[in-house]
Amino acid sequence: MIVGDRSPVGGEFEDDVVIRSAVAPLTGFHSHYLSSNRWIVCAAPSYLQTCGAPMCPSDLQQHNCLIVSGNGLTSEEWLFEFDQSVQPVRVAGNFGGFGSAVYETVKAGLGIAKLPEFLVAADIRERRLRELLPEAMPRESRAMYLSYRRDRPVPAKTSAFVHFLLERIAARPPWELAAQDAHDASLILTAPASATGK
C-alpha cells in the first residue's frame, strides 16, 4: 500500500488499485464512485481565538493559510463563490506540504487550511477544528474514486477488494455514518423524559 499525493499517469500506473479525490475519475481506467469529498476551510479554536475568524473570503489574505502542496508551495489561489460567480482568492502562509502534514499543522493551531472532508470531518464534529466560510465554498462535484487498469486481467484479490470497498463505503462513507451516529446520540441525550419513557 502506498499513501501519497502522486497522480498515476499511463504506464507509470502499476498499482492494483488507486483511490483518489478528484473532480472526475481517471480516463482510460475502470473507475467507481465511492463518495463525495468536498473541500473544507478550517482552523483550530486556538488559532481563531488568537487571530480571529475570516468573515469573507478576502479576509483570508490577512491570515496564515497553510497550503497543501507536494512541492512545498506556500501560496496559491483558493476558489470561492461570491458576487454570483466563482472567483479565486490568493492566499499565503508560512507552511506548505502534503495533506497529512497540513492536517497536523492546522490542528496544532498554526493557521487556516483547506482540506478534504474525509480528513477533517471527525475533528469538526468533535470541535477540534471549526469549519469556516461554508456558504462561500463552490458547489463542486469533487469526489472519491476507486480506479484500476482496464488493459490487464483483474486479479481475484483486486476484485474482492473493490467489491468490499463498494459495499462498505459507497453506500455511506464512514465519516457520514459517524456524523449521523453523533447526531442521533445528541437527540437521545436532549430528548424530554416523557419521550424516552422515563
XYZ file of C-alpha atoms in Angstrom:
198
model
C 0.000 0.000 0.000
C 1.289 3.452 -0.934
C -0.182 6.643 0.531
C 0.740 9.842 -1.258
C -0.267 12.718 -3.493
C 1.127 11.413 -6.784
C -1.194 11.030 -9.776
C -0.965 7.805 -11.801
C -0.279 8.500 -15.463
C -0.246 5.983 -18.310
C 2.374 3.264 -17.989
C 3.587 4.679 -14.663
C 0.496 3.254 -13.003
C 1.499 -0.190 -11.701
C -0.656 -0.318 -8.553
C -3.503 -2.806 -8.298
C -5.955 -0.111 -7.182
C -5.781 3.643 -6.649
C -8.191 5.684 -4.530
C -8.043 9.395 -5.232
C -10.018 12.556 -4.623
C -10.777 14.486 -7.810
C -13.481 16.310 -9.757
C -13.568 13.460 -12.314
C -12.439 9.811 -12.500
C -9.237 8.815 -14.248
C -9.673 8.450 -18.003
C -8.744 5.101 -19.516
C -9.336 3.206 -16.256
C -12.164 1.268 -14.689
C -13.425 3.737 -12.077
C -16.082 3.576 -9.372
C -17.580 6.478 -7.426
C -17.091 5.972 -3.682
C -18.367 9.155 -2.033
C -18.491 12.920 -2.161
C -15.438 14.653 -0.733
C -15.857 18.424 -0.650
C -13.151 20.869 0.373
C -13.491 22.381 3.847
C -11.721 25.534 5.020
C -11.000 25.142 8.716
C -8.892 26.192 11.687
C -8.361 25.187 15.286
C -10.225 27.116 18.009
C -6.876 28.192 19.478
C -5.874 29.899 16.220
C -9.250 31.632 15.885
C -9.108 32.829 19.473
C -5.740 34.466 18.796
C -6.181 35.707 15.222
C -9.943 35.918 14.748
C -12.109 34.239 12.115
C -12.399 35.411 8.498
C -15.831 36.857 7.772
C -15.467 36.749 3.971
C -13.028 35.074 1.539
C -10.887 38.188 1.070
C -10.198 38.226 4.834
C -8.058 35.112 4.301
C -5.371 37.345 2.834
C -4.772 38.649 6.361
C -4.323 35.140 7.791
C -1.636 32.467 7.805
C -3.011 29.969 5.266
C -1.468 26.506 5.170
C -1.057 25.165 1.640
C -1.457 21.545 0.511
C 1.410 21.175 -1.943
C 3.754 18.332 -2.753
C 6.252 20.961 -3.937
C 6.226 22.931 -0.700
C 4.473 25.970 -2.171
C 3.309 28.482 0.436
C 0.934 30.490 -1.750
C -1.953 29.536 -4.060
C -5.437 30.529 -5.166
C -8.465 29.141 -3.362
C -11.798 29.258 -5.170
C -14.876 30.758 -3.533
C -18.380 31.582 -4.695
C -19.397 35.201 -4.106
C -20.881 38.055 -6.121
C -22.798 35.378 -8.064
C -19.679 33.781 -9.521
C -16.740 31.547 -8.575
C -13.650 33.670 -8.005
C -10.077 32.949 -6.919
C -8.584 34.429 -3.771
C -4.801 34.437 -3.446
C -3.797 33.134 -0.019
C -0.364 32.635 1.514
C 1.299 31.436 4.678
C 4.445 30.053 6.216
C 3.881 26.351 5.544
C 3.236 24.134 2.524
C 3.341 20.338 2.405
C 1.440 17.121 1.850
C -2.150 16.921 3.094
C -1.270 14.875 6.179
C 1.357 17.433 7.227
C -1.028 20.355 6.710
C -3.676 18.465 8.684
C -1.385 18.101 11.713
C -0.279 21.726 11.405
C -3.808 23.149 11.330
C -4.789 21.007 14.339
C -1.832 22.499 16.205
C -3.416 25.938 15.788
C -0.827 27.333 13.387
C -3.093 28.614 10.620
C -6.088 28.096 8.333
C -6.203 25.180 5.889
C -8.356 23.888 3.051
C -8.606 20.118 3.443
C -10.824 17.295 2.159
C -13.929 16.381 4.110
C -12.890 12.809 4.886
C -9.776 14.081 6.668
C -11.363 16.709 8.923
C -15.000 15.607 9.383
C -14.379 13.934 12.755
C -12.345 16.893 14.041
C -15.098 19.346 13.134
C -17.706 17.117 14.725
C -15.634 16.908 17.938
C -14.877 20.671 17.758
C -11.137 20.196 17.450
C -11.464 22.188 14.222
C -14.038 24.753 13.119
C -15.383 24.997 9.579
C -15.017 28.456 8.042
C -16.897 30.207 5.232
C -19.074 27.184 4.301
C -21.560 29.411 2.470
C -18.786 30.662 0.165
C -17.470 27.263 -0.933
C -18.228 26.417 -4.591
C -20.770 23.691 -5.247
C -18.336 21.364 -6.990
C -18.585 17.659 -7.766
C -15.323 16.653 -6.079
C -15.483 13.002 -5.051
C -13.535 9.912 -4.044
C -12.959 7.471 -6.916
C -11.583 3.948 -6.936
C -9.750 3.090 -10.181
C -7.846 0.166 -11.664
C -6.372 -0.590 -15.074
C -8.597 -1.917 -17.823
C -5.793 -3.168 -20.072
C -4.946 -6.230 -17.973
C -6.833 -9.092 -16.269
C -8.186 -8.197 -12.842
C -6.731 -10.488 -10.127
C -9.204 -12.127 -7.760
C -7.729 -10.231 -4.798
C -8.286 -6.907 -6.571
C -11.866 -7.814 -7.470
C -12.593 -8.817 -3.862
C -11.062 -5.599 -2.535
C -13.074 -3.463 -4.953
C -16.344 -5.155 -4.011
C -15.523 -4.797 -0.306
C -14.945 -1.055 -0.606
C -18.037 -0.524 -2.728
C -20.157 -2.283 -0.106
C -18.571 -0.564 2.909
C -18.001 2.973 1.619
C -20.052 3.722 -1.497
C -23.395 3.215 0.254
C -22.481 5.607 3.100
C -18.969 6.909 3.832
C -17.685 6.178 7.359
C -17.329 9.888 8.174
C -21.006 10.455 7.293
C -22.100 7.459 9.377
C -20.124 8.747 12.355
C -21.734 12.167 11.978
C -25.204 10.608 11.882
C -24.439 8.467 14.953
C -23.282 11.561 16.844
C -26.415 13.454 15.795
C -28.672 10.582 16.873
C -26.880 10.329 20.226
C -27.325 14.057 20.858
C -31.051 13.744 20.139
C -31.336 10.939 22.682
C -29.415 12.923 25.322
C -31.533 16.045 24.828
C -34.902 14.297 24.464
C -37.502 15.123 27.169
C -38.086 12.470 29.836
C -41.578 11.715 28.501
C -40.137 10.976 25.053
C -37.562 8.491 26.402
C -40.149 6.712 28.512
C -38.626 7.733 31.861
